[in-house]
Amino acid sequence: MSKNLVIVESPAKAKTIEGFLGEGYTVRSSFGHVRDLAKKGLGVDIENKFLPNYEISPDKAKVVAELKKLSKSADMVWLATDEDREGEAISWHLYESLGLTEKNTKRIVFHEITKPAIKNAIANPRTIDKHLVDAQQARRILDRLVGFELSPVLWKKVRPSLSAGRVQSVTVRLIVEREREIMNFKSTSSYKVTANFMAGNANVKAELSTKFKTLEEARAFLQKCENADFTIDSLETRPTKKSPSAPFTTSTLQQEASRKLGFSVAQTMVVAQRLYESGKITYMRTDSVNLSGTAIDQAKETITGNYGDKYLNIRQYKTKSKGAQEAHEAIRPTYIQNQTIDGDSADKRLYDLIWKRTISSQMSDAELEKTTVVITASGTTGKFVVQGEVLKFDGFLKVYLEGTDDEDEENQAGMLPPMKVGEKLKANEITAMERYTHHPARYTEASLVKKLEELGIGRPSTYAPTISTVQKREYVVKEDREGVQRNFNVLTLKAGKITDEVRSEGTGAEKTKLFPTDIGMVVNDFLLKEFPQIMDFNFTAKVEEEFDDIAEGKIVWTKMLADFYTPFHKNVENTSENSERASGERLLGVDPVTRKNVYVRIGRFGPMAQLGEGNDENNKPKFASLRKDQRLDTITFDEAQDLFKLPRVAGEFEGKEMVVAIGRFGPYIRHNSIFVSLKKEDDPMTVSADRCIELILAKRQAEIDKYIKTFPENPEVQLLNGRWGPYLVIGDNNFKLPKGIDPKALTLQECLDIAADPKNASKGNRFKKKTAAKPFKQAAAKKATPKKAVKKAAKKAVKKVAVKKTAVKKTVAKK
């Protein structure tokens, strides 16, 4: 047995590090956290100074047992988890769970997985930093307290199965408030005047410095321009510089990967983690923009070698982020001289982005020449302005230019022809175009991360999980939405004649934006009313600062929790007892036929319309689910009335009615006890009988096409087509097929061999089907390891085949 046991979080990291350390070192993975607060009950003894009750996660019992066995036979255990608070806490939990001692335990940290970094860490060990552990414990316990106490209030006052969280709830608030800003925004129009002038043989585009409120004002100005002379009144040229952005932090990487690569925040972190664990980039959860001396030396060598000395400008950036955590380095390639890497497309693209950002941060400023030309029109006070820009030296722009969240991409300056003051210009065309003010932009994942960082809410490790959580809870959706057509007026002066035109344009279309759901808005309003402190941005940021103070040993974590919990708990008790239920109810009007009120509100299964009140058996209210594109705040009385027309019979097919309705998961057709979802383009109010038949037949065909091969002698074994290609099913277990195999050619025995192969057994159960088993049976199933469960299923299937073969032999023998 090796004298040294090194424990890291992930298997990929373990494999890379073991290669660097060589003989005498065994590197194993803890697969993340091994302990957490007990799932049963609160998991915290509030009366005993918030003493946490930790338990080893059931799926980590075998991991802990193996690590404990290895640690007992090792002379030294090296805890090499990540260098942030979460990583420190994992090391501490391992120390406690494995029964380690200070004598035989060392803590090592590194921000990149390279041989020099690992060797340096081994040469400079330290002990576990309990202040960092306490900061992580305080965050975990505080979040458990908030979630554990707030969620039941929501179940009681809003709807069952809802949840609240300290950071997730203020994140939802940001999105809800932006949506309300947009809903209340009143768009106004004005007329922007642009002109195309001839300067020599070149066309120059200019814009009038003022806008007109009405069509008449715009027309009056164009009439004055009919016989006007246009003269260059002033021409100013000035040199300017553009400097590169700092190297990536977690936040800026998430933002830029969203803008340039279209990655979600979660996807960025998954790919970055993979790059870090394979030794290609430095640690990916960081607030720092600092680069080490080694990195700067590598950048210097790469820049001078690839581009020349004039492109080099060494810079040291300082972190501006409020409450920046431990002194990490910025995210950068571990070997800057490597411009490209091997890997899949996502790995390559994100690495390329990190490489360019790092290199450009140490390059010279771009040098530009900006020109502003003012043109006067005789007979008017109006002045046309021309903006031009000439790139004199590209500098860092040779490699990289940062993206922007600005949705207005008009007025981009270009190069200008030679011009001089006093020069007369000819106007080819002058246009007055009606333009509308635009509502504030909805958040993308990237712009939301930027806002959270600006407000000091959360930290690099929490941005991605927070944004994922609010979407999983269905408080927020990320989606595209179609716009609408809008008419606008255009006046054009050309060849001395003014023409009028009405044009049409699409407006309001959104792509991958974050929208609050109805339940998200109702929960937000309830929490904002009843728990204003929890929902306060400044309070949330202050809590983050207190975690920072705990990490630095400035305050005691238990006192911080006590100061928070006492008033919070009183607020919870008061709200639970005295507050009114919240449903987002809105009275739309009175039904002219029944004279009953028509409402919309949140029901048990989501937003719905309600006709009438009371629970009288002969006078029960009528309910109808809202459509996916309808909102409690914006649905009209007529639209709600239409919902009560459903379910409707669209026609008959094969002697059975085709009933169209809207359910919890959207519009559907019910035919012969089979449910078929309508497509996005199908309107449940108008979908025809022919279209319903088409969808029913398409579903039947999809079911037929799903089956590649089945085995009558053992129906549990099936080869199916799935979302990611063909796969094998045995009972409740799904298995990936080895590459290059034709599923149609597989025999039953070959299928059983694939399932029984230990290589597949270790991962086959990852895709276990959901069953309708009772809760206690599901819990029991979790205790079995995936490998055991898979082997059991394979054995069972083999036995069935063996029994059937024996039966056949006996029958033959009798004959």
mmCIF file of N, CA and C in Angstrom, residues 172-271:
data_model
loop_
_atom_site.group_PDB
_atom_site.id
_atom_site.type_symbol
_atom_site.label_atom_id
_atom_site.label_comp_id
_atom_site.label_asym_id
_atom_site.label_seq_id
_atom_site.Cartn_x
_atom_site.Cartn_y
_atom_site.Cartn_z
ATOM 1 N N VAL A 172 -35.444 35.853 -8.030
ATOM 2 C CA VAL A 172 -36.768 35.892 -8.664
ATOM 3 C C VAL A 172 -37.332 37.312 -8.597
ATOM 4 N N ARG A 173 -37.092 37.996 -7.479
ATOM 5 C CA ARG A 173 -37.585 39.373 -7.339
ATOM 6 C C ARG A 173 -37.038 40.274 -8.450
ATOM 7 N N LEU A 174 -35.755 40.134 -8.765
ATOM 8 C CA LEU A 174 -35.155 40.937 -9.834
ATOM 9 C C LEU A 174 -35.897 40.721 -11.157
ATOM 10 N N ILE A 175 -36.199 39.463 -11.458
ATOM 11 C CA ILE A 175 -36.837 39.138 -12.737
ATOM 12 C C ILE A 175 -38.291 39.598 -12.748
ATOM 13 N N VAL A 176 -38.983 39.457 -11.610
ATOM 14 C CA VAL A 176 -40.374 39.907 -11.515
ATOM 15 C C VAL A 176 -40.460 41.423 -11.657
ATOM 16 N N GLU A 177 -39.570 42.133 -10.958
ATOM 17 C CA GLU A 177 -39.614 43.594 -11.014
ATOM 18 C C GLU A 177 -39.294 44.109 -12.414
ATOM 19 N N ARG A 178 -38.369 43.448 -13.105
ATOM 20 C CA ARG A 178 -38.080 43.861 -14.472
ATOM 21 C C ARG A 178 -39.300 43.627 -15.371
ATOM 22 N N GLU A 179 -39.998 42.508 -15.163
ATOM 23 C CA GLU A 179 -41.190 42.213 -15.969
ATOM 24 C C GLU A 179 -42.277 43.254 -15.723
ATOM 25 N N ARG A 180 -42.430 43.669 -14.470
ATOM 26 C CA ARG A 180 -43.454 44.674 -14.153
ATOM 27 C C ARG A 180 -43.080 46.031 -14.750
ATOM 28 N N GLU A 181 -41.781 46.342 -14.748
ATOM 29 C CA GLU A 181 -41.319 47.571 -15.412
ATOM 30 C C GLU A 181 -41.741 47.558 -16.877
ATOM 31 N N ILE A 182 -41.557 46.396 -17.507
ATOM 32 C CA ILE A 182 -41.872 46.249 -18.935
ATOM 33 C C ILE A 182 -43.382 46.356 -19.155
ATOM 34 N N MET A 183 -44.169 45.718 -18.263
ATOM 35 C CA MET A 183 -45.627 45.753 -18.395
ATOM 36 C C MET A 183 -46.167 47.175 -18.244
ATOM 37 N N ASN A 184 -45.525 47.966 -17.377
ATOM 38 C CA ASN A 184 -45.990 49.331 -17.114
ATOM 39 C C ASN A 184 -45.373 50.364 -18.061
ATOM 40 N N PHE A 185 -44.460 49.912 -18.907
ATOM 41 C CA PHE A 185 -43.754 50.831 -19.800
ATOM 42 C C PHE A 185 -44.690 51.314 -20.911
ATOM 43 N N LYS A 186 -44.731 52.605 -21.105
ATOM 44 C CA LYS A 186 -45.536 53.190 -22.176
ATOM 45 C C LYS A 186 -44.589 53.653 -23.279
ATOM 46 N N SER A 187 -44.641 52.978 -24.390
ATOM 47 C CA SER A 187 -43.752 53.316 -25.506
ATOM 48 C C SER A 187 -44.237 54.588 -26.200
ATOM 49 N N THR A 188 -43.328 55.494 -26.466
ATOM 50 C CA THR A 188 -43.660 56.720 -27.184
ATOM 51 C C THR A 188 -42.845 56.778 -28.470
ATOM 52 N N SER A 189 -43.396 57.468 -29.458
ATOM 53 C CA SER A 189 -42.686 57.546 -30.733
ATOM 54 C C SER A 189 -42.143 58.948 -30.978
ATOM 55 N N SER A 190 -41.114 59.020 -31.786
ATOM 56 C CA SER A 190 -40.548 60.294 -32.241
ATOM 57 C C SER A 190 -39.951 60.034 -33.617
ATOM 58 N N TYR A 191 -39.574 61.109 -34.282
ATOM 59 C CA TYR A 191 -39.053 60.976 -35.651
ATOM 60 C C TYR A 191 -37.566 61.293 -35.684
ATOM 61 N N LYS A 192 -36.793 60.274 -36.093
ATOM 62 C CA LYS A 192 -35.346 60.424 -36.241
ATOM 63 C C LYS A 192 -35.054 60.763 -37.704
ATOM 64 N N VAL A 193 -34.247 61.814 -37.893
ATOM 65 C CA VAL A 193 -33.947 62.252 -39.249
ATOM 66 C C VAL A 193 -32.509 61.885 -39.596
ATOM 67 N N THR A 194 -32.338 61.181 -40.707
ATOM 68 C CA THR A 194 -30.997 60.836 -41.193
ATOM 69 C C THR A 194 -30.857 61.326 -42.636
ATOM 70 N N ALA A 195 -29.617 61.570 -43.028
ATOM 71 C CA ALA A 195 -29.368 62.063 -44.387
ATOM 72 C C ALA A 195 -28.176 61.351 -44.999
ATOM 73 N N ASN A 196 -28.237 61.111 -46.307
ATOM 74 C CA ASN A 196 -27.095 60.579 -47.057
ATOM 75 C C ASN A 196 -26.523 61.714 -47.911
ATOM 76 N N PHE A 197 -25.306 62.143 -47.570
ATOM 77 C CA PHE A 197 -24.639 63.224 -48.291
ATOM 78 C C PHE A 197 -23.552 62.659 -49.184
ATOM 79 N N MET A 198 -23.262 63.364 -50.277
ATOM 80 C CA MET A 198 -22.138 63.023 -51.140
ATOM 81 C C MET A 198 -20.969 63.935 -50.794
ATOM 82 N N ALA A 199 -19.831 63.336 -50.387
ATOM 83 C CA ALA A 199 -18.597 64.078 -50.137
ATOM 84 C C ALA A 199 -17.585 63.561 -51.143
ATOM 85 N N GLY A 200 -17.371 64.335 -52.214
ATOM 86 C CA GLY A 200 -16.556 63.832 -53.317
ATOM 87 C C GLY A 200 -17.322 62.714 -54.005
ATOM 88 N N ASN A 201 -16.728 61.536 -54.068
ATOM 89 C CA ASN A 201 -17.398 60.375 -54.669
ATOM 90 C C ASN A 201 -17.923 59.402 -53.614
ATOM 91 N N ALA A 202 -17.807 59.802 -52.360
ATOM 92 C CA ALA A 202 -18.189 58.895 -51.278
ATOM 93 C C ALA A 202 -19.513 59.297 -50.643
ATOM 94 N N ASN A 203 -20.243 58.300 -50.141
ATOM 95 C CA ASN A 203 -21.507 58.528 -49.451
ATOM 96 C C ASN A 203 -21.256 58.634 -47.950
ATOM 97 N N VAL A 204 -21.821 59.660 -47.327
ATOM 98 C CA VAL A 204 -21.642 59.875 -45.880
ATOM 99 C C VAL A 204 -23.020 59.924 -45.222
ATOM 100 N N LYS A 205 -23.197 59.104 -44.179
ATOM 101 C CA LYS A 205 -24.481 59.073 -43.474
ATOM 102 C C LYS A 205 -24.404 59.945 -42.225
ATOM 103 N N ALA A 206 -25.381 60.842 -42.064
ATOM 104 C CA ALA A 206 -25.412 61.761 -40.914
ATOM 105 C C ALA A 206 -26.766 61.681 -40.226
ATOM 106 N N GLU A 207 -26.799 62.076 -38.956
ATOM 107 C CA GLU A 207 -28.050 62.056 -38.186
ATOM 108 C C GLU A 207 -28.294 63.433 -37.597
ATOM 109 N N LEU A 208 -29.535 63.898 -37.676
ATOM 110 C CA LEU A 208 -29.902 65.185 -37.089
ATOM 111 C C LEU A 208 -29.795 65.092 -35.571
ATOM 112 N N SER A 209 -29.243 66.132 -34.956
ATOM 113 C CA SER A 209 -28.993 66.082 -33.509
ATOM 114 C C SER A 209 -30.268 66.175 -32.678
ATOM 115 N N THR A 210 -31.383 66.589 -33.290
ATOM 116 C CA THR A 210 -32.654 66.651 -32.556
ATOM 117 C C THR A 210 -33.676 65.717 -33.199
ATOM 118 N N LYS A 211 -34.688 65.316 -32.398
ATOM 119 C CA LYS A 211 -35.769 64.470 -32.912
ATOM 120 C C LYS A 211 -37.083 65.242 -32.845
ATOM 121 N N PHE A 212 -38.024 64.853 -33.675
ATOM 122 C CA PHE A 212 -39.320 65.528 -33.715
ATOM 123 C C PHE A 212 -40.392 64.637 -33.115
ATOM 124 N N LYS A 213 -41.310 65.268 -32.363
ATOM 125 C CA LYS A 213 -42.341 64.493 -31.674
ATOM 126 C C LYS A 213 -43.467 64.055 -32.600
ATOM 127 N N THR A 214 -43.751 64.866 -33.620
ATOM 128 C CA THR A 214 -44.907 64.543 -34.468
ATOM 129 C C THR A 214 -44.510 64.444 -35.935
ATOM 130 N N LEU A 215 -45.408 63.826 -36.692
ATOM 131 C CA LEU A 215 -45.202 63.682 -38.131
ATOM 132 C C LEU A 215 -45.191 65.056 -38.805
ATOM 133 N N GLU A 216 -46.049 65.954 -38.326
ATOM 134 C CA GLU A 216 -46.146 67.288 -38.922
ATOM 135 C C GLU A 216 -44.841 68.065 -38.744
ATOM 136 N N GLU A 217 -44.233 67.971 -37.538
ATOM 137 C CA GLU A 217 -42.967 68.668 -37.289
ATOM 138 C C GLU A 217 -41.871 68.126 -38.207
ATOM 139 N N ALA A 218 -41.835 66.793 -38.374
ATOM 140 C CA ALA A 218 -40.833 66.171 -39.243
ATOM 141 C C ALA A 218 -41.034 66.613 -40.691
ATOM 142 N N ARG A 219 -42.306 66.677 -41.129
ATOM 143 C CA ARG A 219 -42.586 67.088 -42.509
ATOM 144 C C ARG A 219 -42.157 68.543 -42.736
ATOM 145 N N ALA A 220 -42.443 69.410 -41.747
ATOM 146 C CA ALA A 220 -42.080 70.833 -41.869
ATOM 147 C C ALA A 220 -40.564 70.989 -42.023
ATOM 148 N N PHE A 221 -39.796 70.179 -41.293
ATOM 149 C CA PHE A 221 -38.333 70.268 -41.402
ATOM 150 C C PHE A 221 -37.862 69.826 -42.794
ATOM 151 N N LEU A 222 -38.410 68.717 -43.290
ATOM 152 C CA LEU A 222 -38.015 68.241 -44.622
ATOM 153 C C LEU A 222 -38.358 69.265 -45.702
ATOM 154 N N GLN A 223 -39.490 69.958 -45.515
ATOM 155 C CA GLN A 223 -39.867 70.988 -46.490
ATOM 156 C C GLN A 223 -38.834 72.120 -46.520
ATOM 157 N N LYS A 224 -38.289 72.464 -45.346
ATOM 158 C CA LYS A 224 -37.240 73.493 -45.290
ATOM 159 C C LYS A 224 -35.949 73.024 -45.964
ATOM 160 N N CYS A 225 -35.741 71.696 -45.951
ATOM 161 C CA CYS A 225 -34.511 71.140 -46.530
ATOM 162 C C CYS A 225 -34.577 71.029 -48.061
ATOM 163 N N GLU A 226 -35.791 71.212 -48.628
ATOM 164 C CA GLU A 226 -35.949 71.025 -50.072
ATOM 165 C C GLU A 226 -34.994 71.897 -50.884
ATOM 166 N N ASN A 227 -34.817 73.159 -50.426
ATOM 167 C CA ASN A 227 -33.962 74.094 -51.169
ATOM 168 C C ASN A 227 -32.754 74.539 -50.340
ATOM 169 N N ALA A 228 -32.453 73.797 -49.277
ATOM 170 C CA ALA A 228 -31.371 74.213 -48.373
ATOM 171 C C ALA A 228 -30.001 73.882 -48.947
ATOM 172 N N ASP A 229 -28.994 74.653 -48.490
ATOM 173 C CA ASP A 229 -27.588 74.344 -48.785
ATOM 174 C C ASP A 229 -27.002 73.653 -47.560
ATOM 175 N N PHE A 230 -26.183 72.629 -47.797
ATOM 176 C CA PHE A 230 -25.602 71.864 -46.688
ATOM 177 C C PHE A 230 -24.087 72.093 -46.681
ATOM 178 N N THR A 231 -23.604 72.592 -45.533
ATOM 179 C CA THR A 231 -22.204 73.008 -45.430
ATOM 180 C C THR A 231 -21.561 72.385 -44.202
ATOM 181 N N ILE A 232 -20.298 71.959 -44.336
ATOM 182 C CA ILE A 232 -19.557 71.439 -43.171
ATOM 183 C C ILE A 232 -19.188 72.619 -42.273
ATOM 184 N N ASP A 233 -19.796 72.635 -41.090
ATOM 185 C CA ASP A 233 -19.594 73.747 -40.143
ATOM 186 C C ASP A 233 -18.348 73.533 -39.279
ATOM 187 N N SER A 234 -18.116 72.288 -38.864
ATOM 188 C CA SER A 234 -16.929 71.991 -38.048
ATOM 189 C C SER A 234 -16.489 70.556 -38.279
ATOM 190 N N LEU A 235 -15.207 70.322 -38.064
ATOM 191 C CA LEU A 235 -14.635 68.983 -38.230
ATOM 192 C C LEU A 235 -13.564 68.798 -37.167
ATOM 193 N N GLU A 236 -13.818 67.846 -36.274
ATOM 194 C CA GLU A 236 -12.881 67.624 -35.156
ATOM 195 C C GLU A 236 -12.340 66.203 -35.204
ATOM 196 N N THR A 237 -11.045 66.097 -35.184
ATOM 197 C CA THR A 237 -10.402 64.773 -35.160
ATOM 198 C C THR A 237 -9.560 64.667 -33.900
ATOM 199 N N ARG A 238 -9.741 63.585 -33.164
ATOM 200 C CA ARG A 238 -8.948 63.407 -31.942
ATOM 201 C C ARG A 238 -8.545 61.942 -31.786
ATOM 202 N N PRO A 239 -7.332 61.751 -31.303
ATOM 203 C CA PRO A 239 -6.884 60.365 -31.080
ATOM 204 C C PRO A 239 -7.540 59.800 -29.822
ATOM 205 N N THR A 240 -7.782 58.513 -29.815
ATOM 206 C CA THR A 240 -8.352 57.855 -28.639
ATOM 207 C C THR A 240 -7.800 56.438 -28.534
ATOM 208 N N LYS A 241 -7.962 55.868 -27.352
ATOM 209 C CA LYS A 241 -7.442 54.509 -27.124
ATOM 210 C C LYS A 241 -8.530 53.621 -26.567
ATOM 211 N N LYS A 242 -8.412 52.350 -26.855
ATOM 212 C CA LYS A 242 -9.316 51.341 -26.290
ATOM 213 C C LYS A 242 -8.447 50.316 -25.582
ATOM 214 N N SER A 243 -8.748 50.093 -24.299
ATOM 215 C CA SER A 243 -7.926 49.168 -23.506
ATOM 216 C C SER A 243 -8.594 47.799 -23.390
ATOM 217 N N PRO A 244 -7.804 46.750 -23.221
ATOM 218 C CA PRO A 244 -8.382 45.400 -23.104
ATOM 219 C C PRO A 244 -9.069 45.188 -21.765
ATOM 220 N N SER A 245 -9.949 44.203 -21.734
ATOM 221 C CA SER A 245 -10.622 43.835 -20.480
ATOM 222 C C SER A 245 -9.698 42.978 -19.629
ATOM 223 N N ALA A 246 -9.993 42.939 -18.331
ATOM 224 C CA ALA A 246 -9.213 42.123 -17.402
ATOM 225 C C ALA A 246 -9.446 40.641 -17.698
ATOM 226 N N PRO A 247 -8.534 39.769 -17.255
ATOM 227 C CA PRO A 247 -8.763 38.321 -17.417
ATOM 228 C C PRO A 247 -10.077 37.914 -16.750
ATOM 229 N N PHE A 248 -10.537 36.724 -17.064
ATOM 230 C CA PHE A 248 -11.850 36.282 -16.602
ATOM 231 C C PHE A 248 -11.909 35.977 -15.110
ATOM 232 N N THR A 249 -13.020 36.419 -14.499
ATOM 233 C CA THR A 249 -13.471 35.877 -13.216
ATOM 234 C C THR A 249 -14.607 34.899 -13.562
ATOM 235 N N THR A 250 -15.166 34.242 -12.558
ATOM 236 C CA THR A 250 -16.297 33.335 -12.823
ATOM 237 C C THR A 250 -17.443 34.090 -13.487
ATOM 238 N N SER A 251 -17.773 35.247 -12.914
ATOM 239 C CA SER A 251 -18.899 36.032 -13.410
ATOM 240 C C SER A 251 -18.687 36.484 -14.850
ATOM 241 N N THR A 252 -17.520 37.064 -15.151
ATOM 242 C CA THR A 252 -17.297 37.583 -16.506
ATOM 243 C C THR A 252 -17.180 36.451 -17.524
ATOM 244 N N LEU A 253 -16.670 35.292 -17.106
ATOM 245 C CA LEU A 253 -16.619 34.138 -18.012
ATOM 246 C C LEU A 253 -18.037 33.676 -18.350
ATOM 247 N N GLN A 254 -18.898 33.606 -17.339
ATOM 248 C CA GLN A 254 -20.283 33.192 -17.571
ATOM 249 C C GLN A 254 -20.992 34.162 -18.518
ATOM 250 N N GLN A 255 -20.756 35.451 -18.317
ATOM 251 C CA GLN A 255 -21.396 36.467 -19.166
ATOM 252 C C GLN A 255 -20.907 36.385 -20.606
ATOM 253 N N GLU A 256 -19.593 36.300 -20.769
ATOM 254 C CA GLU A 256 -19.022 36.317 -22.111
ATOM 255 C C GLU A 256 -19.308 35.021 -22.870
ATOM 256 N N ALA A 257 -19.315 33.885 -22.174
ATOM 257 C CA ALA A 257 -19.639 32.610 -22.822
ATOM 258 C C ALA A 257 -21.094 32.612 -23.279
ATOM 259 N N SER A 258 -21.952 33.312 -22.550
ATOM 260 C CA SER A 258 -23.351 33.435 -22.950
ATOM 261 C C SER A 258 -23.469 34.300 -24.202
ATOM 262 N N ARG A 259 -22.754 35.430 -24.210
ATOM 263 C CA ARG A 259 -22.846 36.357 -25.348
ATOM 264 C C ARG A 259 -22.217 35.779 -26.613
ATOM 265 N N LYS A 260 -21.011 35.248 -26.481
ATOM 266 C CA LYS A 260 -20.243 34.846 -27.663
ATOM 267 C C LYS A 260 -20.495 33.395 -28.097
ATOM 268 N N LEU A 261 -20.751 32.515 -27.129
ATOM 269 C CA LEU A 261 -20.884 31.088 -27.461
ATOM 270 C C LEU A 261 -22.310 30.569 -27.324
ATOM 271 N N GLY A 262 -23.180 31.378 -26.692
ATOM 272 C CA GLY A 262 -24.557 30.930 -26.487
ATOM 273 C C GLY A 262 -24.695 29.894 -25.399
ATOM 274 N N PHE A 263 -23.691 29.794 -24.496
ATOM 275 C CA PHE A 263 -23.736 28.818 -23.406
ATOM 276 C C PHE A 263 -24.639 29.327 -22.283
ATOM 277 N N SER A 264 -25.355 28.417 -21.637
ATOM 278 C CA SER A 264 -26.043 28.779 -20.392
ATOM 279 C C SER A 264 -24.990 28.890 -19.298
ATOM 280 N N VAL A 265 -25.361 29.522 -18.188
ATOM 281 C CA VAL A 265 -24.429 29.677 -17.067
ATOM 282 C C VAL A 265 -23.999 28.311 -16.544
ATOM 283 N N ALA A 266 -24.963 27.387 -16.441
ATOM 284 C CA ALA A 266 -24.643 26.044 -15.935
ATOM 285 C C ALA A 266 -23.711 25.309 -16.898
ATOM 286 N N GLN A 267 -23.969 25.428 -18.192
ATOM 287 C CA GLN A 267 -23.129 24.762 -19.189
ATOM 288 C C GLN A 267 -21.693 25.279 -19.129
ATOM 289 N N THR A 268 -21.550 26.591 -18.965
ATOM 290 C CA THR A 268 -20.206 27.184 -18.856
ATOM 291 C C THR A 268 -19.433 26.571 -17.706
ATOM 292 N N MET A 269 -20.107 26.398 -16.554
ATOM 293 C CA MET A 269 -19.416 25.872 -15.380
ATOM 294 C C MET A 269 -19.069 24.392 -15.538
ATOM 295 N N VAL A 270 -19.934 23.636 -16.213
ATOM 296 C CA VAL A 270 -19.641 22.211 -16.448
ATOM 297 C C VAL A 270 -18.402 22.072 -17.331
ATOM 298 N N VAL A 271 -18.363 22.851 -18.421
ATOM 299 C CA VAL A 271 -17.230 22.775 -19.348
ATOM 300 C C VAL A 271 -15.955 23.287 -18.677
#
